[in-house]
């Protein structure tokens, strides 16, 4: 059964304190692992797509990596504006729709 | 480039009523997917339309329906509203090809009284 699990559920960091968010997945024939950021009252904002184990992508203070079983979103020296819920998602086997993890709610304290 | 536009942003309805939500995708995107987001269940897939045809459907009752027009704009309809239908309804568009990212609108917040 296709499944995406995120941890931790919530994370509080001091400004400048680097950390990582985890997304483990069980998908037959992965056709992309997606990371999104969601701010309160907004829709998810696309961040990255990773397609194969070993792939890495970066954007500002964020770096996403992928292994055969999990993906990590590394946040380096976070700022308060990085506070948001981070979601990972994968396409359902044989379809185009995404199934999402429950997200990690990140709070960065000044 | 304009993003995905959803209207209205907020709706308040009572039980038993019906509602129609609208979504305008990114120009050139032929696939439109709808999701329901609630605090307890997270993001759940409702259905996907591609070139005016429903291509995939999630596990929701028949009260939830949708359609897509020739300009790729899509509407979602919920009939006989129940209290549990209160949620943020999100629309996402994409090129529709395998592995392509979906881009989301800011949703319609539906509250049922």
PDB file of N, CA and C in Angstrom, chain A residues 35-105:
ATOM      1  N   UNK A  35       8.176  18.076  -2.408  1.00  0.00           N
ATOM      2  CA  UNK A  35       8.125  18.834  -1.160  1.00  0.00           C
ATOM      3  C   UNK A  35       7.368  20.142  -1.413  1.00  0.00           C
ATOM      4  N   UNK A  36       6.504  20.456  -0.449  1.00  0.00           N
ATOM      5  CA  UNK A  36       5.728  21.691  -0.503  1.00  0.00           C
ATOM      6  C   UNK A  36       5.859  22.411   0.829  1.00  0.00           C
ATOM      7  N   UNK A  37       5.652  23.720   0.763  1.00  0.00           N
ATOM      8  CA  UNK A  37       5.566  24.542   1.965  1.00  0.00           C
ATOM      9  C   UNK A  37       4.149  25.128   2.014  1.00  0.00           C
ATOM     10  N   UNK A  38       3.527  25.103   3.190  1.00  0.00           N
ATOM     11  CA  UNK A  38       2.192  25.681   3.314  1.00  0.00           C
ATOM     12  C   UNK A  38       2.161  26.656   4.487  1.00  0.00           C
ATOM     13  N   UNK A  39       1.765  27.888   4.185  1.00  0.00           N
ATOM     14  CA  UNK A  39       1.565  28.906   5.197  1.00  0.00           C
ATOM     15  C   UNK A  39       0.096  28.917   5.594  1.00  0.00           C
ATOM     16  N   UNK A  40      -0.220  29.358   6.813  1.00  0.00           N
ATOM     17  CA  UNK A  40      -1.623  29.372   7.278  1.00  0.00           C
ATOM     18  C   UNK A  40      -2.520  30.149   6.317  1.00  0.00           C
ATOM     19  N   UNK A  41      -3.652  29.554   5.976  1.00  0.00           N
ATOM     20  CA  UNK A  41      -4.608  30.217   5.104  1.00  0.00           C
ATOM     21  C   UNK A  41      -4.226  30.222   3.628  1.00  0.00           C
ATOM     22  N   UNK A  42      -3.163  29.517   3.290  1.00  0.00           N
ATOM     23  CA  UNK A  42      -2.704  29.476   1.894  1.00  0.00           C
ATOM     24  C   UNK A  42      -2.669  28.037   1.383  1.00  0.00           C
ATOM     25  N   UNK A  43      -2.574  27.912   0.061  1.00  0.00           N
ATOM     26  CA  UNK A  43      -2.388  26.593  -0.504  1.00  0.00           C
ATOM     27  C   UNK A  43      -0.920  26.188  -0.465  1.00  0.00           C
ATOM     28  N   UNK A  44      -0.638  24.895  -0.607  1.00  0.00           N
ATOM     29  CA  UNK A  44       0.763  24.454  -0.630  1.00  0.00           C
ATOM     30  C   UNK A  44       1.538  25.080  -1.779  1.00  0.00           C
ATOM     31  N   UNK A  45       2.755  25.491  -1.467  1.00  0.00           N
ATOM     32  CA  UNK A  45       3.635  26.092  -2.474  1.00  0.00           C
ATOM     33  C   UNK A  45       4.705  25.071  -2.840  1.00  0.00           C
ATOM     34  N   UNK A  46       4.829  24.761  -4.120  1.00  0.00           N
ATOM     35  CA  UNK A  46       5.785  23.765  -4.579  1.00  0.00           C
ATOM     36  C   UNK A  46       7.221  24.211  -4.303  1.00  0.00           C
ATOM     37  N   UNK A  47       8.027  23.288  -3.753  1.00  0.00           N
ATOM     38  CA  UNK A  47       9.436  23.569  -3.501  1.00  0.00           C
ATOM     39  C   UNK A  47      10.347  22.748  -4.417  1.00  0.00           C
ATOM     40  N   UNK A  48      10.255  21.414  -4.317  1.00  0.00           N
ATOM     41  CA  UNK A  48      11.188  20.536  -5.028  1.00  0.00           C
ATOM     42  C   UNK A  48      10.495  19.279  -5.526  1.00  0.00           C
ATOM     43  N   UNK A  49      11.071  18.717  -6.592  1.00  0.00           N
ATOM     44  CA  UNK A  49      10.774  17.342  -6.989  1.00  0.00           C
ATOM     45  C   UNK A  49      12.085  16.579  -7.039  1.00  0.00           C
ATOM     46  N   UNK A  50      12.099  15.388  -6.456  1.00  0.00           N
ATOM     47  CA  UNK A  50      13.247  14.490  -6.524  1.00  0.00           C
ATOM     48  C   UNK A  50      12.789  13.214  -7.199  1.00  0.00           C
ATOM     49  N   UNK A  51      13.616  12.706  -8.118  1.00  0.00           N
ATOM     50  CA  UNK A  51      13.181  11.561  -8.912  1.00  0.00           C
ATOM     51  C   UNK A  51      13.958  10.279  -8.647  1.00  0.00           C
ATOM     52  N   UNK A  52      15.209  10.400  -8.184  1.00  0.00           N
ATOM     53  CA  UNK A  52      15.983   9.173  -8.016  1.00  0.00           C
ATOM     54  C   UNK A  52      16.871   9.277  -6.789  1.00  0.00           C
ATOM     55  N   UNK A  53      17.176   8.118  -6.197  1.00  0.00           N
ATOM     56  CA  UNK A  53      18.015   8.049  -5.014  1.00  0.00           C
ATOM     57  C   UNK A  53      19.353   8.725  -5.278  1.00  0.00           C
ATOM     58  N   UNK A  54      19.783   9.533  -4.325  1.00  0.00           N
ATOM     59  CA  UNK A  54      21.039  10.249  -4.471  1.00  0.00           C
ATOM     60  C   UNK A  54      20.866  11.671  -4.980  1.00  0.00           C
ATOM     61  N   UNK A  55      19.692  11.972  -5.473  1.00  0.00           N
ATOM     62  CA  UNK A  55      19.446  13.298  -6.021  1.00  0.00           C
ATOM     63  C   UNK A  55      19.312  14.317  -4.881  1.00  0.00           C
ATOM     64  N   UNK A  56      19.803  15.523  -5.112  1.00  0.00           N
ATOM     65  CA  UNK A  56      19.700  16.607  -4.153  1.00  0.00           C
ATOM     66  C   UNK A  56      19.271  17.867  -4.895  1.00  0.00           C
ATOM     67  N   UNK A  57      18.465  18.688  -4.193  1.00  0.00           N
ATOM     68  CA  UNK A  57      18.086  19.987  -4.764  1.00  0.00           C
ATOM     69  C   UNK A  57      18.135  21.023  -3.650  1.00  0.00           C
ATOM     70  N   UNK A  58      18.514  22.243  -4.017  1.00  0.00           N
ATOM     71  CA  UNK A  58      18.662  23.312  -3.034  1.00  0.00           C
ATOM     72  C   UNK A  58      17.916  24.564  -3.450  1.00  0.00           C
ATOM     73  N   UNK A  59      17.438  25.268  -2.429  1.00  0.00           N
ATOM     74  CA  UNK A  59      16.811  26.559  -2.658  1.00  0.00           C
ATOM     75  C   UNK A  59      16.990  27.371  -1.395  1.00  0.00           C
ATOM     76  N   UNK A  60      17.800  28.383  -1.484  1.00  0.00           N
ATOM     77  CA  UNK A  60      18.105  29.245  -0.342  1.00  0.00           C
ATOM     78  C   UNK A  60      18.600  28.381   0.830  1.00  0.00           C
ATOM     79  N   UNK A  61      17.890  28.388   1.940  1.00  0.00           N
ATOM     80  CA  UNK A  61      18.343  27.663   3.134  1.00  0.00           C
ATOM     81  C   UNK A  61      17.848  26.216   3.160  1.00  0.00           C
ATOM     82  N   UNK A  62      17.159  25.793   2.137  1.00  0.00           N
ATOM     83  CA  UNK A  62      16.585  24.450   2.081  1.00  0.00           C
ATOM     84  C   UNK A  62      17.345  23.555   1.121  1.00  0.00           C
ATOM     85  N   UNK A  63      17.551  22.320   1.558  1.00  0.00           N
ATOM     86  CA  UNK A  63      18.119  21.306   0.671  1.00  0.00           C
ATOM     87  C   UNK A  63      17.355  20.003   0.867  1.00  0.00           C
ATOM     88  N   UNK A  64      16.870  19.443  -0.230  1.00  0.00           N
ATOM     89  CA  UNK A  64      16.137  18.182  -0.184  1.00  0.00           C
ATOM     90  C   UNK A  64      16.997  17.068  -0.752  1.00  0.00           C
ATOM     91  N   UNK A  65      16.975  15.925  -0.089  1.00  0.00           N
ATOM     92  CA  UNK A  65      17.725  14.755  -0.536  1.00  0.00           C
ATOM     93  C   UNK A  65      16.797  13.555  -0.571  1.00  0.00           C
ATOM     94  N   UNK A  66      17.199  12.536  -1.358  1.00  0.00           N
ATOM     95  CA  UNK A  66      16.348  11.352  -1.530  1.00  0.00           C
ATOM     96  C   UNK A  66      17.192  10.085  -1.467  1.00  0.00           C
ATOM     97  N   UNK A  67      16.699   9.106  -0.681  1.00  0.00           N
ATOM     98  CA  UNK A  67      17.280   7.769  -0.694  1.00  0.00           C
ATOM     99  C   UNK A  67      16.196   6.826  -1.210  1.00  0.00           C
ATOM    100  N   UNK A  68      16.457   5.537  -1.168  1.00  0.00           N
ATOM    101  CA  UNK A  68      15.474   4.578  -1.690  1.00  0.00           C
ATOM    102  C   UNK A  68      14.256   4.460  -0.792  1.00  0.00           C
ATOM    103  N   UNK A  69      14.368   4.931   0.453  1.00  0.00           N
ATOM    104  CA  UNK A  69      13.244   4.763   1.366  1.00  0.00           C
ATOM    105  C   UNK A  69      12.764   6.060   1.991  1.00  0.00           C
ATOM    106  N   UNK A  70      13.586   7.133   1.926  1.00  0.00           N
ATOM    107  CA  UNK A  70      13.180   8.349   2.584  1.00  0.00           C
ATOM    108  C   UNK A  70      13.768   9.572   1.915  1.00  0.00           C
ATOM    109  N   UNK A  71      13.177  10.692   2.288  1.00  0.00           N
ATOM    110  CA  UNK A  71      13.674  11.978   1.819  1.00  0.00           C
ATOM    111  C   UNK A  71      13.843  12.868   3.044  1.00  0.00           C
ATOM    112  N   UNK A  72      14.832  13.729   2.963  1.00  0.00           N
ATOM    113  CA  UNK A  72      15.082  14.669   4.038  1.00  0.00           C
ATOM    114  C   UNK A  72      15.019  16.083   3.488  1.00  0.00           C
ATOM    115  N   UNK A  73      14.466  16.969   4.292  1.00  0.00           N
ATOM    116  CA  UNK A  73      14.504  18.392   3.982  1.00  0.00           C
ATOM    117  C   UNK A  73      15.375  19.036   5.047  1.00  0.00           C
ATOM    118  N   UNK A  74      16.569  19.428   4.630  1.00  0.00           N
ATOM    119  CA  UNK A  74      17.523  20.029   5.554  1.00  0.00           C
ATOM    120  C   UNK A  74      17.334  21.544   5.537  1.00  0.00           C
ATOM    121  N   UNK A  75      17.272  22.121   6.732  1.00  0.00           N
ATOM    122  CA  UNK A  75      17.113  23.572   6.834  1.00  0.00           C
ATOM    123  C   UNK A  75      18.356  24.112   7.544  1.00  0.00           C
ATOM    124  N   UNK A  76      19.105  24.925   6.823  1.00  0.00           N
ATOM    125  CA  UNK A  76      20.361  25.456   7.344  1.00  0.00           C
ATOM    126  C   UNK A  76      20.159  26.893   7.809  1.00  0.00           C
ATOM    127  N   UNK A  77      20.568  27.151   9.058  1.00  0.00           N
ATOM    128  CA  UNK A  77      20.473  28.499   9.636  1.00  0.00           C
ATOM    129  C   UNK A  77      19.113  29.127   9.364  1.00  0.00           C
ATOM    130  N   UNK A  78      18.038  28.495   9.845  1.00  0.00           N
ATOM    131  CA  UNK A  78      16.690  28.992   9.534  1.00  0.00           C
ATOM    132  C   UNK A  78      16.418  30.370  10.112  1.00  0.00           C
ATOM    133  N   UNK A  79      15.478  31.057   9.447  1.00  0.00           N
ATOM    134  CA  UNK A  79      15.016  32.361   9.885  1.00  0.00           C
ATOM    135  C   UNK A  79      13.539  32.254  10.240  1.00  0.00           C
ATOM    136  N   UNK A  80      13.018  33.224  11.004  1.00  0.00           N
ATOM    137  CA  UNK A  80      11.591  33.171  11.363  1.00  0.00           C
ATOM    138  C   UNK A  80      10.666  33.031  10.163  1.00  0.00           C
ATOM    139  N   UNK A  81      11.041  33.599   9.029  1.00  0.00           N
ATOM    140  CA  UNK A  81      10.184  33.502   7.839  1.00  0.00           C
ATOM    141  C   UNK A  81      10.141  32.099   7.238  1.00  0.00           C
ATOM    142  N   UNK A  82      10.958  31.193   7.731  1.00  0.00           N
ATOM    143  CA  UNK A  82      10.893  29.791   7.294  1.00  0.00           C
ATOM    144  C   UNK A  82       9.816  29.024   8.056  1.00  0.00           C
ATOM    145  N   UNK A  83       9.204  29.650   9.038  1.00  0.00           N
ATOM    146  CA  UNK A  83       8.126  29.012   9.794  1.00  0.00           C
ATOM    147  C   UNK A  83       6.958  28.714   8.871  1.00  0.00           C
ATOM    148  N   UNK A  84       6.539  27.466   8.833  1.00  0.00           N
ATOM    149  CA  UNK A  84       5.464  27.005   7.956  1.00  0.00           C
ATOM    150  C   UNK A  84       5.269  25.519   8.208  1.00  0.00           C
ATOM    151  N   UNK A  85       4.280  24.954   7.540  1.00  0.00           N
ATOM    152  CA  UNK A  85       4.140  23.496   7.532  1.00  0.00           C
ATOM    153  C   UNK A  85       4.754  22.980   6.240  1.00  0.00           C
ATOM    154  N   UNK A  86       5.602  21.986   6.371  1.00  0.00           N
ATOM    155  CA  UNK A  86       6.268  21.393   5.215  1.00  0.00           C
ATOM    156  C   UNK A  86       5.659  20.024   4.943  1.00  0.00           C
ATOM    157  N   UNK A  87       5.224  19.854   3.710  1.00  0.00           N
ATOM    158  CA  UNK A  87       4.530  18.634   3.297  1.00  0.00           C
ATOM    159  C   UNK A  87       5.347  17.888   2.262  1.00  0.00           C
ATOM    160  N   UNK A  88       5.373  16.575   2.365  1.00  0.00           N
ATOM    161  CA  UNK A  88       5.934  15.795   1.269  1.00  0.00           C
ATOM    162  C   UNK A  88       4.813  14.956   0.657  1.00  0.00           C
ATOM    163  N   UNK A  89       4.974  14.619  -0.599  1.00  0.00           N
ATOM    164  CA  UNK A  89       3.924  13.906  -1.325  1.00  0.00           C
ATOM    165  C   UNK A  89       4.537  13.063  -2.432  1.00  0.00           C
ATOM    166  N   UNK A  90       3.804  12.033  -2.828  1.00  0.00           N
ATOM    167  CA  UNK A  90       4.233  11.179  -3.928  1.00  0.00           C
ATOM    168  C   UNK A  90       3.022  10.836  -4.780  1.00  0.00           C
ATOM    169  N   UNK A  91       3.217  10.600  -6.077  1.00  0.00           N
ATOM    170  CA  UNK A  91       2.093  10.198  -6.922  1.00  0.00           C
ATOM    171  C   UNK A  91       1.627   8.794  -6.552  1.00  0.00           C
ATOM    172  N   UNK A  92       0.336   8.624  -6.514  1.00  0.00           N
ATOM    173  CA  UNK A  92      -0.220   7.299  -6.278  1.00  0.00           C
ATOM    174  C   UNK A  92       0.212   6.362  -7.409  1.00  0.00           C
ATOM    175  N   UNK A  93       0.462   5.117  -7.063  1.00  0.00           N
ATOM    176  CA  UNK A  93       0.883   4.152  -8.075  1.00  0.00           C
ATOM    177  C   UNK A  93      -0.159   4.069  -9.177  1.00  0.00           C
ATOM    178  N   UNK A  94       0.274   4.269 -10.400  1.00  0.00           N
ATOM    179  CA  UNK A  94      -0.613   4.155 -11.547  1.00  0.00           C
ATOM    180  C   UNK A  94      -1.506   5.346 -11.794  1.00  0.00           C
ATOM    181  N   UNK A  95      -1.284   6.429 -11.084  1.00  0.00           N
ATOM    182  CA  UNK A  95      -2.132   7.611 -11.257  1.00  0.00           C
ATOM    183  C   UNK A  95      -1.303   8.877 -11.119  1.00  0.00           C
ATOM    184  N   UNK A  96      -1.942  10.005 -11.392  1.00  0.00           N
ATOM    185  CA  UNK A  96      -1.230  11.276 -11.330  1.00  0.00           C
ATOM    186  C   UNK A  96      -1.476  12.031 -10.027  1.00  0.00           C
ATOM    187  N   UNK A  97      -2.519  11.629  -9.281  1.00  0.00           N
ATOM    188  CA  UNK A  97      -2.814  12.374  -8.068  1.00  0.00           C
ATOM    189  C   UNK A  97      -1.770  12.092  -6.993  1.00  0.00           C
ATOM    190  N   UNK A  98      -1.625  13.073  -6.103  1.00  0.00           N
ATOM    191  CA  UNK A  98      -0.640  12.977  -5.033  1.00  0.00           C
ATOM    192  C   UNK A  98      -1.290  12.497  -3.755  1.00  0.00           C
ATOM    193  N   UNK A  99      -0.553  11.664  -3.006  1.00  0.00           N
ATOM    194  CA  UNK A  99      -0.981  11.437  -1.638  1.00  0.00           C
ATOM    195  C   UNK A  99       0.090  12.027  -0.735  1.00  0.00           C
ATOM    196  N   UNK A 100      -0.396  12.721   0.304  1.00  0.00           N
ATOM    197  CA  UNK A 100       0.445  13.565   1.132  1.00  0.00           C
ATOM    198  C   UNK A 100       0.701  12.954   2.500  1.00  0.00           C
ATOM    199  N   UNK A 101       1.876  13.306   3.051  1.00  0.00           N
ATOM    200  CA  UNK A 101       2.099  13.062   4.458  1.00  0.00           C
ATOM    201  C   UNK A 101       1.316  14.098   5.264  1.00  0.00           C
ATOM    202  N   UNK A 102       1.340  13.934   6.579  1.00  0.00           N
ATOM    203  CA  UNK A 102       0.569  14.838   7.436  1.00  0.00           C
ATOM    204  C   UNK A 102       1.309  16.132   7.745  1.00  0.00           C
ATOM    205  N   UNK A 103       2.573  16.222   7.316  1.00  0.00           N
ATOM    206  CA  UNK A 103       3.290  17.474   7.432  1.00  0.00           C
ATOM    207  C   UNK A 103       4.094  17.628   8.716  1.00  0.00           C
ATOM    208  N   UNK A 104       5.086  18.507   8.649  1.00  0.00           N
ATOM    209  CA  UNK A 104       5.849  18.931   9.827  1.00  0.00           C
ATOM    210  C   UNK A 104       5.634  20.430   9.990  1.00  0.00           C
ATOM    211  N   UNK A 105       5.128  20.799  11.158  1.00  0.00           N
ATOM    212  CA  UNK A 105       4.890  22.220  11.439  1.00  0.00           C
ATOM    213  C   UNK A 105       6.152  22.788  12.070  1.00  0.00           C
TER     214      UNK A 105
END
